[in-house]
Amino acid sequence: MREPRRSPRVLGRARGKGIIWFEKWSNVFEWALRSRSGSRAERRTHLIIASTALEYASQEQSRSSLEGEPGDQRMISYYELHRLVCRFANVLKARGWKAGDRAVLYMPMVPELPVAMLACARLGILHSVVFGGFSAEALSVRIQDLEATIVITADGGWRRGREIRLKDTVDEALKECPTVRDVIVYRRTGSEIPMQQGRDLWWHELDKDVSDVCPAEPLDAEHPLYVLYTSGTTGKPKGIQHTTGGYLLGCVTTMKWVFDLHEEDTYWCTADIGG
C-alpha cells in the first residue's frame, strides 16, 4: 500500500488492471501547472474507457434486489441487468441520442433508474440524476443548466405511503425548458397522466421490439460521464462533473479498498440515487 500512496501513477496502473479497457492506456496521466496569473491545472489522459463488466456476468452471478413501498419485489441478476441496459440503450439510439447528448433522470427508486443511468453511460450520453422529491422549479433549474435535450421519468412513485406524481412535476418544469425534445416515461404507479403528443413517450412501448445486444461506445477516459448537482440551499445549484475513466477507477478502488467487497457479499445502500 505504501507505493500507491507515494505515486498516483502507481495507483492508477494497479487499479486500472482490474478494469476491462477497449485499448490499454499509454500514460496514466499528465499534470502541468501553469503560472499563477490566470493559471489553472491541466490533466490529460489518453486512456480509452471500456464497456461495463456486466458483459461478463453469468446468469447465476450476484443479483440486485428491490422491495418497493407497496410490497412488490424484484430480483435481477447481473445478466438480466445487462440485457435491460442494452435494450434501453437501443431505445435511446433509435430515438437518435448519442455520445455528447445530455439527459436528466427524474425517477423513483426502481431498477429502471440504474438501467437508464447505465444505458446513458454505455452510449456516452452525459446524464444527471435529479432526486425524485425535488420540486418543479428545482428540476427546471437543473435541466436548464445542463441544457438537457431528453428527460427520463416515470408516471409516479411512492414515498411514505403516498403517491408522488413525478410526470406532473416534469410537465410543470418543462414550461421553462425549451431544449427538451423527448420525455420517456416509465409506468410505475399506473395512474392516469397527460402525455404530450410528439414529446412524451412510454418506456414500455419503445422497448417492445428492440434488440438485447448493444455494444458499448468506445470513449476517451476524460469523456464526461455524469453531473451531480449540489442541493442549492445556499444559492444556485452547482453541477459537479465526473469523467468516465476517473469515476470508474474511483468506484473500483472504493469497493475493493474501502468496503472490501467480494463476490459472495451483499452491498446495501439506503440512499436515494441523486439525493
PDB file of C-alpha atoms in Angstrom:
ATOM      1  CA  MET A   1       0.000   0.000   0.000  1.00  0.00           C
ATOM      2  CA  ARG A   2       2.933   2.381   0.535  1.00  0.00           C
ATOM      3  CA  GLU A   3       3.934   2.701  -3.116  1.00  0.00           C
ATOM      4  CA  PRO A   4       0.468   3.736  -4.431  1.00  0.00           C
ATOM      5  CA  ARG A   5       0.229   6.377  -1.690  1.00  0.00           C
ATOM      6  CA  ARG A   6       3.526   7.867  -2.818  1.00  0.00           C
ATOM      7  CA  SER A   7       2.654   7.834  -6.506  1.00  0.00           C
ATOM      8  CA  PRO A   8      -0.817   8.240  -8.033  1.00  0.00           C
ATOM      9  CA  ARG A   9       0.618   6.799 -11.259  1.00  0.00           C
ATOM     10  CA  VAL A  10       1.287   3.525  -9.468  1.00  0.00           C
ATOM     11  CA  LEU A  11      -2.242   3.598  -8.027  1.00  0.00           C
ATOM     12  CA  GLY A  12      -3.738   4.228 -11.456  1.00  0.00           C
ATOM     13  CA  ARG A  13      -1.828   1.367 -13.027  1.00  0.00           C
ATOM     14  CA  ALA A  14      -2.588  -1.011 -10.140  1.00  0.00           C
ATOM     15  CA  ARG A  15      -6.336  -0.379 -10.055  1.00  0.00           C
ATOM     16  CA  GLY A  16      -6.599   0.052 -13.822  1.00  0.00           C
ATOM     17  CA  LYS A  17      -5.595  -3.586 -14.224  1.00  0.00           C
ATOM     18  CA  GLY A  18      -8.899  -4.554 -12.591  1.00  0.00           C
ATOM     19  CA  ILE A  19     -10.886  -2.800 -15.319  1.00  0.00           C
ATOM     20  CA  ILE A  20     -11.610  -4.006 -18.833  1.00  0.00           C
ATOM     21  CA  TRP A  21     -10.416  -1.475 -21.432  1.00  0.00           C
ATOM     22  CA  PHE A  22     -11.019  -1.264 -25.166  1.00  0.00           C
ATOM     23  CA  GLU A  23      -7.429  -0.120 -25.501  1.00  0.00           C
ATOM     24  CA  LYS A  24      -4.752  -0.179 -22.834  1.00  0.00           C
ATOM     25  CA  TRP A  25      -3.530   3.201 -21.672  1.00  0.00           C
ATOM     26  CA  SER A  26      -0.233   4.632 -22.889  1.00  0.00           C
ATOM     27  CA  ASN A  27       0.031   7.012 -19.950  1.00  0.00           C
ATOM     28  CA  VAL A  28      -1.869   7.089 -16.660  1.00  0.00           C
ATOM     29  CA  PHE A  29      -1.985  10.889 -16.514  1.00  0.00           C
ATOM     30  CA  GLU A  30      -0.034  14.063 -17.175  1.00  0.00           C
ATOM     31  CA  TRP A  31      -0.113  17.083 -14.907  1.00  0.00           C
ATOM     32  CA  ALA A  32       1.045  20.573 -15.858  1.00  0.00           C
ATOM     33  CA  LEU A  33       0.661  23.610 -13.600  1.00  0.00           C
ATOM     34  CA  ARG A  34       0.683  26.995 -15.325  1.00  0.00           C
ATOM     35  CA  SER A  35       1.923  30.253 -13.859  1.00  0.00           C
ATOM     36  CA  ARG A  36      -0.203  31.789 -11.109  1.00  0.00           C
ATOM     37  CA  SER A  37      -1.526  34.616 -13.297  1.00  0.00           C
ATOM     38  CA  GLY A  38      -4.742  33.269 -14.795  1.00  0.00           C
ATOM     39  CA  SER A  39      -3.438  29.798 -14.083  1.00  0.00           C
ATOM     40  CA  ARG A  40      -5.252  26.524 -13.937  1.00  0.00           C
ATOM     41  CA  ALA A  41      -4.130  22.950 -13.610  1.00  0.00           C
ATOM     42  CA  GLU A  42      -4.484  20.730 -16.659  1.00  0.00           C
ATOM     43  CA  ARG A  43      -4.734  16.978 -16.645  1.00  0.00           C
ATOM     44  CA  ARG A  44      -4.704  14.997 -19.846  1.00  0.00           C
ATOM     45  CA  THR A  45      -5.055  11.307 -20.392  1.00  0.00           C
ATOM     46  CA  HIS A  46      -5.034   9.038 -23.401  1.00  0.00           C
ATOM     47  CA  LEU A  47      -6.982   6.187 -21.916  1.00  0.00           C
ATOM     48  CA  ILE A  48      -9.940   4.648 -23.665  1.00  0.00           C
ATOM     49  CA  ILE A  49     -12.684   3.511 -21.358  1.00  0.00           C
ATOM     50  CA  ALA A  50     -14.056   0.003 -21.727  1.00  0.00           C
ATOM     51  CA  SER A  51     -17.511  -1.438 -21.749  1.00  0.00           C
ATOM     52  CA  THR A  52     -19.135  -2.309 -18.458  1.00  0.00           C
ATOM     53  CA  ALA A  53     -18.194  -5.510 -16.682  1.00  0.00           C
ATOM     54  CA  LEU A  54     -21.863  -6.506 -16.940  1.00  0.00           C
ATOM     55  CA  GLU A  55     -20.853  -8.140 -20.227  1.00  0.00           C
ATOM     56  CA  TYR A  56     -19.013 -10.816 -18.320  1.00  0.00           C
ATOM     57  CA  ALA A  57     -21.514 -11.585 -15.589  1.00  0.00           C
ATOM     58  CA  SER A  58     -23.082 -15.009 -15.630  1.00  0.00           C
ATOM     59  CA  GLN A  59     -26.777 -15.745 -15.267  1.00  0.00           C
ATOM     60  CA  GLU A  60     -26.230 -17.021 -11.732  1.00  0.00           C
ATOM     61  CA  GLN A  61     -23.943 -14.229 -10.510  1.00  0.00           C
ATOM     62  CA  SER A  62     -24.941 -11.898  -7.664  1.00  0.00           C
ATOM     63  CA  ARG A  63     -28.274 -10.131  -8.004  1.00  0.00           C
ATOM     64  CA  SER A  64     -29.815  -6.755  -7.435  1.00  0.00           C
ATOM     65  CA  SER A  65     -32.988  -6.749  -5.394  1.00  0.00           C
ATOM     66  CA  LEU A  66     -35.833  -4.306  -4.931  1.00  0.00           C
ATOM     67  CA  GLU A  67     -38.611  -4.231  -2.394  1.00  0.00           C
ATOM     68  CA  GLY A  68     -40.966  -1.396  -3.278  1.00  0.00           C
ATOM     69  CA  GLU A  69     -43.080   0.556  -0.838  1.00  0.00           C
ATOM     70  CA  PRO A  70     -46.305  -1.168  -1.971  1.00  0.00           C
ATOM     71  CA  GLY A  71     -44.629  -4.515  -1.149  1.00  0.00           C
ATOM     72  CA  ASP A  72     -43.634  -5.553  -4.678  1.00  0.00           C
ATOM     73  CA  GLN A  73     -40.356  -7.468  -5.003  1.00  0.00           C
ATOM     74  CA  ARG A  74     -37.935  -7.998  -7.894  1.00  0.00           C
ATOM     75  CA  MET A  75     -34.679  -9.923  -8.083  1.00  0.00           C
ATOM     76  CA  ILE A  76     -32.433  -9.083 -11.030  1.00  0.00           C
ATOM     77  CA  SER A  77     -29.222 -10.911 -11.905  1.00  0.00           C
ATOM     78  CA  TYR A  78     -26.306  -9.041 -13.426  1.00  0.00           C
ATOM     79  CA  TYR A  79     -27.012 -10.969 -16.615  1.00  0.00           C
ATOM     80  CA  GLU A  80     -30.587  -9.678 -16.689  1.00  0.00           C
ATOM     81  CA  LEU A  81     -29.441  -6.170 -15.774  1.00  0.00           C
ATOM     82  CA  HIS A  82     -27.066  -6.231 -18.725  1.00  0.00           C
ATOM     83  CA  ARG A  83     -29.929  -7.256 -21.014  1.00  0.00           C
ATOM     84  CA  LEU A  84     -32.160  -4.444 -19.732  1.00  0.00           C
ATOM     85  CA  VAL A  85     -29.383  -1.891 -20.117  1.00  0.00           C
ATOM     86  CA  CYS A  86     -28.692  -2.942 -23.709  1.00  0.00           C
ATOM     87  CA  ARG A  87     -32.386  -2.779 -24.572  1.00  0.00           C
ATOM     88  CA  PHE A  88     -32.796   0.722 -23.195  1.00  0.00           C
ATOM     89  CA  ALA A  89     -29.565   1.868 -24.834  1.00  0.00           C
ATOM     90  CA  ASN A  90     -31.064   0.687 -28.126  1.00  0.00           C
ATOM     91  CA  VAL A  91     -34.236   2.650 -27.308  1.00  0.00           C
ATOM     92  CA  LEU A  92     -32.126   5.782 -26.919  1.00  0.00           C
ATOM     93  CA  LYS A  93     -30.185   5.069 -30.117  1.00  0.00           C
ATOM     94  CA  ALA A  94     -33.408   4.536 -32.042  1.00  0.00           C
ATOM     95  CA  ARG A  95     -34.519   7.996 -30.924  1.00  0.00           C
ATOM     96  CA  GLY A  96     -31.272   9.444 -32.272  1.00  0.00           C
ATOM     97  CA  TRP A  97     -29.485  10.013 -28.974  1.00  0.00           C
ATOM     98  CA  LYS A  98     -25.715   9.566 -28.990  1.00  0.00           C
ATOM     99  CA  ALA A  99     -22.447  10.401 -27.241  1.00  0.00           C
ATOM    100  CA  GLY A 100     -22.317  14.046 -26.248  1.00  0.00           C
ATOM    101  CA  ASP A 101     -26.073  14.435 -25.775  1.00  0.00           C
ATOM    102  CA  ARG A 102     -27.412  15.352 -22.336  1.00  0.00           C
ATOM    103  CA  ALA A 103     -30.160  13.712 -20.298  1.00  0.00           C
ATOM    104  CA  VAL A 104     -31.846  14.355 -16.956  1.00  0.00           C
ATOM    105  CA  LEU A 105     -33.224  11.387 -14.993  1.00  0.00           C
ATOM    106  CA  TYR A 106     -36.069  12.138 -12.592  1.00  0.00           C
ATOM    107  CA  MET A 107     -37.397   8.814 -11.370  1.00  0.00           C
ATOM    108  CA  PRO A 108     -38.490   6.859  -8.295  1.00  0.00           C
ATOM    109  CA  MET A 109     -36.188   4.259  -6.770  1.00  0.00           C
ATOM    110  CA  VAL A 110     -36.847   1.430  -9.213  1.00  0.00           C
ATOM    111  CA  PRO A 111     -34.335  -0.765 -11.111  1.00  0.00           C
ATOM    112  CA  GLU A 112     -35.114   1.179 -14.281  1.00  0.00           C
ATOM    113  CA  LEU A 113     -33.292   4.174 -12.795  1.00  0.00           C
ATOM    114  CA  PRO A 114     -29.856   2.453 -12.750  1.00  0.00           C
ATOM    115  CA  VAL A 115     -30.826   0.833 -16.077  1.00  0.00           C
ATOM    116  CA  ALA A 116     -31.273   4.309 -17.572  1.00  0.00           C
ATOM    117  CA  MET A 117     -28.027   5.527 -15.979  1.00  0.00           C
ATOM    118  CA  LEU A 118     -26.024   2.594 -17.329  1.00  0.00           C
ATOM    119  CA  ALA A 119     -27.644   2.902 -20.774  1.00  0.00           C
ATOM    120  CA  CYS A 120     -26.608   6.556 -20.936  1.00  0.00           C
ATOM    121  CA  ALA A 121     -23.082   5.645 -19.819  1.00  0.00           C
ATOM    122  CA  ARG A 122     -22.964   2.875 -22.427  1.00  0.00           C
ATOM    123  CA  LEU A 123     -23.599   5.384 -25.199  1.00  0.00           C
ATOM    124  CA  GLY A 124     -21.603   8.288 -23.772  1.00  0.00           C
ATOM    125  CA  ILE A 125     -24.691  10.403 -23.008  1.00  0.00           C
ATOM    126  CA  LEU A 126     -23.927  12.887 -20.250  1.00  0.00           C
ATOM    127  CA  HIS A 127     -26.626  12.471 -17.621  1.00  0.00           C
ATOM    128  CA  SER A 128     -27.709  13.900 -14.311  1.00  0.00           C
ATOM    129  CA  VAL A 129     -29.939  12.181 -11.760  1.00  0.00           C
ATOM    130  CA  VAL A 130     -32.284  14.599 -10.004  1.00  0.00           C
ATOM    131  CA  PHE A 131     -33.769  13.458  -6.686  1.00  0.00           C
ATOM    132  CA  GLY A 132     -37.406  12.436  -7.194  1.00  0.00           C
ATOM    133  CA  GLY A 133     -38.535  14.575  -4.270  1.00  0.00           C
ATOM    134  CA  PHE A 134     -37.400  17.881  -5.772  1.00  0.00           C
ATOM    135  CA  SER A 135     -39.897  20.489  -6.921  1.00  0.00           C
ATOM    136  CA  ALA A 136     -40.647  21.537 -10.494  1.00  0.00           C
ATOM    137  CA  GLU A 137     -38.565  24.672 -10.007  1.00  0.00           C
ATOM    138  CA  ALA A 138     -35.560  22.700  -8.726  1.00  0.00           C
ATOM    139  CA  LEU A 139     -35.888  20.261 -11.632  1.00  0.00           C
ATOM    140  CA  SER A 140     -36.224  23.060 -14.170  1.00  0.00           C
ATOM    141  CA  VAL A 141     -33.079  24.816 -12.934  1.00  0.00           C
ATOM    142  CA  ARG A 142     -31.024  21.638 -13.356  1.00  0.00           C
ATOM    143  CA  ILE A 143     -32.431  20.845 -16.814  1.00  0.00           C
ATOM    144  CA  GLN A 144     -31.645  24.375 -17.954  1.00  0.00           C
ATOM    145  CA  ASP A 145     -28.135  24.373 -16.514  1.00  0.00           C
ATOM    146  CA  LEU A 146     -27.296  21.025 -18.105  1.00  0.00           C
ATOM    147  CA  GLU A 147     -29.016  22.080 -21.351  1.00  0.00           C
ATOM    148  CA  ALA A 148     -30.600  18.632 -21.402  1.00  0.00           C
ATOM    149  CA  THR A 149     -32.469  17.525 -24.500  1.00  0.00           C
ATOM    150  CA  ILE A 150     -34.086  14.405 -23.017  1.00  0.00           C
ATOM    151  CA  VAL A 151     -35.810  13.718 -19.699  1.00  0.00           C
ATOM    152  CA  ILE A 152     -36.357  10.180 -18.422  1.00  0.00           C
ATOM    153  CA  THR A 153     -39.035   9.944 -15.752  1.00  0.00           C
ATOM    154  CA  ALA A 154     -41.998   7.881 -14.505  1.00  0.00           C
ATOM    155  CA  ASP A 155     -45.694   8.459 -14.053  1.00  0.00           C
ATOM    156  CA  GLY A 156     -45.008   8.494 -10.329  1.00  0.00           C
ATOM    157  CA  GLY A 157     -43.652   6.656  -7.338  1.00  0.00           C
ATOM    158  CA  TRP A 158     -44.406   6.080  -3.671  1.00  0.00           C
ATOM    159  CA  ARG A 159     -42.876   7.798  -0.688  1.00  0.00           C
ATOM    160  CA  ARG A 160     -44.025   7.494   2.936  1.00  0.00           C
ATOM    161  CA  GLY A 161     -47.263   5.849   1.942  1.00  0.00           C
ATOM    162  CA  ARG A 162     -48.437   8.314  -0.675  1.00  0.00           C
ATOM    163  CA  GLU A 163     -48.073   8.577  -4.427  1.00  0.00           C
ATOM    164  CA  ILE A 164     -45.686  11.195  -5.810  1.00  0.00           C
ATOM    165  CA  ARG A 165     -46.831  12.255  -9.296  1.00  0.00           C
ATOM    166  CA  LEU A 166     -43.464  12.753 -10.977  1.00  0.00           C
ATOM    167  CA  LYS A 167     -44.769  13.315 -14.512  1.00  0.00           C
ATOM    168  CA  ASP A 168     -46.891  16.247 -13.327  1.00  0.00           C
ATOM    169  CA  THR A 169     -43.752  17.824 -11.877  1.00  0.00           C
ATOM    170  CA  VAL A 170     -41.870  17.252 -15.139  1.00  0.00           C
ATOM    171  CA  ASP A 171     -44.656  18.882 -17.160  1.00  0.00           C
ATOM    172  CA  GLU A 172     -44.527  21.939 -14.908  1.00  0.00           C
ATOM    173  CA  ALA A 173     -40.714  22.121 -15.060  1.00  0.00           C
ATOM    174  CA  LEU A 174     -40.577  21.850 -18.853  1.00  0.00           C
ATOM    175  CA  LYS A 175     -42.562  25.052 -19.318  1.00  0.00           C
ATOM    176  CA  GLU A 176     -39.204  26.794 -18.885  1.00  0.00           C
ATOM    177  CA  CYS A 177     -37.041  24.211 -20.701  1.00  0.00           C
ATOM    178  CA  PRO A 178     -37.227  24.635 -24.480  1.00  0.00           C
ATOM    179  CA  THR A 179     -34.184  22.407 -25.124  1.00  0.00           C
ATOM    180  CA  VAL A 180     -36.029  19.178 -24.193  1.00  0.00           C
ATOM    181  CA  ARG A 181     -37.184  17.157 -27.204  1.00  0.00           C
ATOM    182  CA  ASP A 182     -38.073  13.778 -25.685  1.00  0.00           C
ATOM    183  CA  VAL A 183     -39.652  12.727 -22.392  1.00  0.00           C
ATOM    184  CA  ILE A 184     -39.524   8.957 -21.840  1.00  0.00           C
ATOM    185  CA  VAL A 185     -41.976   7.800 -19.157  1.00  0.00           C
ATOM    186  CA  TYR A 186     -41.703   4.541 -17.207  1.00  0.00           C
ATOM    187  CA  ARG A 187     -45.025   3.206 -15.940  1.00  0.00           C
ATOM    188  CA  ARG A 188     -44.704   2.617 -12.196  1.00  0.00           C
ATOM    189  CA  THR A 189     -47.925   3.537 -10.385  1.00  0.00           C
ATOM    190  CA  GLY A 190     -50.344   3.141 -13.300  1.00  0.00           C
ATOM    191  CA  SER A 191     -52.055   6.452 -12.571  1.00  0.00           C
ATOM    192  CA  GLU A 192     -53.547   8.360 -15.461  1.00  0.00           C
ATOM    193  CA  ILE A 193     -51.231  11.131 -16.650  1.00  0.00           C
ATOM    194  CA  PRO A 194     -51.244  13.587 -19.574  1.00  0.00           C
ATOM    195  CA  MET A 195     -48.927  12.673 -22.472  1.00  0.00           C
ATOM    196  CA  GLN A 196     -47.929  15.456 -24.853  1.00  0.00           C
ATOM    197  CA  GLN A 197     -48.018  14.235 -28.432  1.00  0.00           C
ATOM    198  CA  GLY A 198     -44.674  14.413 -30.198  1.00  0.00           C
ATOM    199  CA  ARG A 199     -42.717  14.769 -26.962  1.00  0.00           C
ATOM    200  CA  ASP A 200     -43.858  12.205 -24.386  1.00  0.00           C
ATOM    201  CA  LEU A 201     -43.182   8.514 -24.997  1.00  0.00           C
ATOM    202  CA  TRP A 202     -43.916   5.388 -22.937  1.00  0.00           C
ATOM    203  CA  TRP A 203     -40.833   3.356 -21.988  1.00  0.00           C
ATOM    204  CA  HIS A 204     -42.646   0.008 -22.415  1.00  0.00           C
ATOM    205  CA  GLU A 205     -43.842   0.892 -25.913  1.00  0.00           C
ATOM    206  CA  LEU A 206     -40.372   1.939 -27.095  1.00  0.00           C
ATOM    207  CA  ASP A 207     -38.880  -1.224 -25.563  1.00  0.00           C
ATOM    208  CA  LYS A 208     -41.161  -3.664 -27.400  1.00  0.00           C
ATOM    209  CA  ASP A 209     -39.095  -4.570 -30.456  1.00  0.00           C
ATOM    210  CA  VAL A 210     -35.520  -3.560 -29.621  1.00  0.00           C
ATOM    211  CA  SER A 211     -32.545  -5.917 -29.548  1.00  0.00           C
ATOM    212  CA  ASP A 212     -30.892  -7.273 -26.398  1.00  0.00           C
ATOM    213  CA  VAL A 213     -27.485  -6.531 -27.938  1.00  0.00           C
ATOM    214  CA  CYS A 214     -25.902  -3.092 -27.858  1.00  0.00           C
ATOM    215  CA  PRO A 215     -22.109  -2.792 -27.917  1.00  0.00           C
ATOM    216  CA  ALA A 216     -20.718  -0.076 -25.647  1.00  0.00           C
ATOM    217  CA  GLU A 217     -19.322   3.011 -27.347  1.00  0.00           C
ATOM    218  CA  PRO A 218     -15.523   3.363 -27.043  1.00  0.00           C
ATOM    219  CA  LEU A 219     -14.951   6.628 -25.187  1.00  0.00           C
ATOM    220  CA  ASP A 220     -11.964   8.656 -24.120  1.00  0.00           C
ATOM    221  CA  ALA A 221     -11.338   8.283 -20.391  1.00  0.00           C
ATOM    222  CA  GLU A 222     -11.925  12.021 -19.951  1.00  0.00           C
ATOM    223  CA  HIS A 223     -15.316  11.843 -21.687  1.00  0.00           C
ATOM    224  CA  PRO A 224     -17.952  13.356 -19.336  1.00  0.00           C
ATOM    225  CA  LEU A 225     -19.922  10.629 -17.554  1.00  0.00           C
ATOM    226  CA  TYR A 226     -22.456  12.418 -15.359  1.00  0.00           C
ATOM    227  CA  VAL A 227     -23.165  15.635 -13.476  1.00  0.00           C
ATOM    228  CA  LEU A 228     -24.320  15.701  -9.860  1.00  0.00           C
ATOM    229  CA  TYR A 229     -25.768  18.978  -8.613  1.00  0.00           C
ATOM    230  CA  THR A 230     -25.391  20.441  -5.152  1.00  0.00           C
ATOM    231  CA  SER A 231     -28.599  20.916  -3.150  1.00  0.00           C
ATOM    232  CA  GLY A 232     -28.908  24.608  -3.945  1.00  0.00           C
ATOM    233  CA  THR A 233     -29.834  25.505  -0.353  1.00  0.00           C
ATOM    234  CA  THR A 234     -27.282  28.356  -0.307  1.00  0.00           C
ATOM    235  CA  GLY A 235     -27.722  29.548  -3.879  1.00  0.00           C
ATOM    236  CA  LYS A 236     -27.991  28.262  -7.431  1.00  0.00           C
ATOM    237  CA  PRO A 237     -27.196  24.517  -7.656  1.00  0.00           C
ATOM    238  CA  LYS A 238     -23.676  23.841  -8.918  1.00  0.00           C
ATOM    239  CA  GLY A 239     -23.024  20.904 -11.205  1.00  0.00           C
ATOM    240  CA  ILE A 240     -20.030  18.685 -10.438  1.00  0.00           C
ATOM    241  CA  GLN A 241     -18.933  16.716 -13.476  1.00  0.00           C
ATOM    242  CA  HIS A 242     -17.328  13.279 -13.257  1.00  0.00           C
ATOM    243  CA  THR A 243     -15.375  11.739 -16.107  1.00  0.00           C
ATOM    244  CA  THR A 244     -15.772   8.201 -17.375  1.00  0.00           C
ATOM    245  CA  GLY A 245     -12.346   6.736 -16.655  1.00  0.00           C
ATOM    246  CA  GLY A 246     -11.705   8.543 -13.388  1.00  0.00           C
ATOM    247  CA  TYR A 247     -15.071   7.701 -11.892  1.00  0.00           C
ATOM    248  CA  LEU A 248     -14.836   4.027 -12.839  1.00  0.00           C
ATOM    249  CA  LEU A 249     -11.361   3.820 -11.333  1.00  0.00           C
ATOM    250  CA  GLY A 250     -12.637   5.516  -8.173  1.00  0.00           C
ATOM    251  CA  CYS A 251     -15.559   3.086  -7.858  1.00  0.00           C
ATOM    252  CA  VAL A 252     -13.369   0.017  -8.303  1.00  0.00           C
ATOM    253  CA  THR A 253     -10.844   1.292  -5.765  1.00  0.00           C
ATOM    254  CA  THR A 254     -13.524   2.205  -3.211  1.00  0.00           C
ATOM    255  CA  MET A 255     -15.299  -1.136  -3.459  1.00  0.00           C
ATOM    256  CA  LYS A 256     -12.051  -3.065  -3.088  1.00  0.00           C
ATOM    257  CA  TRP A 257     -10.123  -0.984  -0.558  1.00  0.00           C
ATOM    258  CA  VAL A 258     -12.836   0.751   1.476  1.00  0.00           C
ATOM    259  CA  PHE A 259     -15.723  -1.741   1.507  1.00  0.00           C
ATOM    260  CA  ASP A 260     -13.570  -4.834   0.866  1.00  0.00           C
ATOM    261  CA  LEU A 261     -16.376  -6.347  -1.220  1.00  0.00           C
ATOM    262  CA  HIS A 262     -16.216  -9.919  -2.510  1.00  0.00           C
ATOM    263  CA  GLU A 263     -18.489 -11.846  -4.864  1.00  0.00           C
ATOM    264  CA  GLU A 264     -20.370 -13.531  -2.028  1.00  0.00           C
ATOM    265  CA  ASP A 265     -21.111 -10.204  -0.276  1.00  0.00           C
ATOM    266  CA  THR A 266     -24.321  -8.167  -0.465  1.00  0.00           C
ATOM    267  CA  TYR A 267     -23.954  -4.399  -0.640  1.00  0.00           C
ATOM    268  CA  TRP A 268     -26.897  -2.460   0.790  1.00  0.00           C
ATOM    269  CA  CYS A 269     -27.266   1.277   0.205  1.00  0.00           C
ATOM    270  CA  THR A 270     -30.083   3.232   1.866  1.00  0.00           C
ATOM    271  CA  ALA A 271     -29.507   6.476  -0.037  1.00  0.00           C
ATOM    272  CA  ASP A 272     -31.637   7.705  -2.928  1.00  0.00           C
ATOM    273  CA  ILE A 273     -29.780   7.895  -6.226  1.00  0.00           C
ATOM    274  CA  GLY A 274     -29.128  11.582  -6.836  1.00  0.00           C
ATOM    275  CA  GLY A 275     -30.257  12.500  -3.320  1.00  0.00           C
TER     276      GLY A 275
END
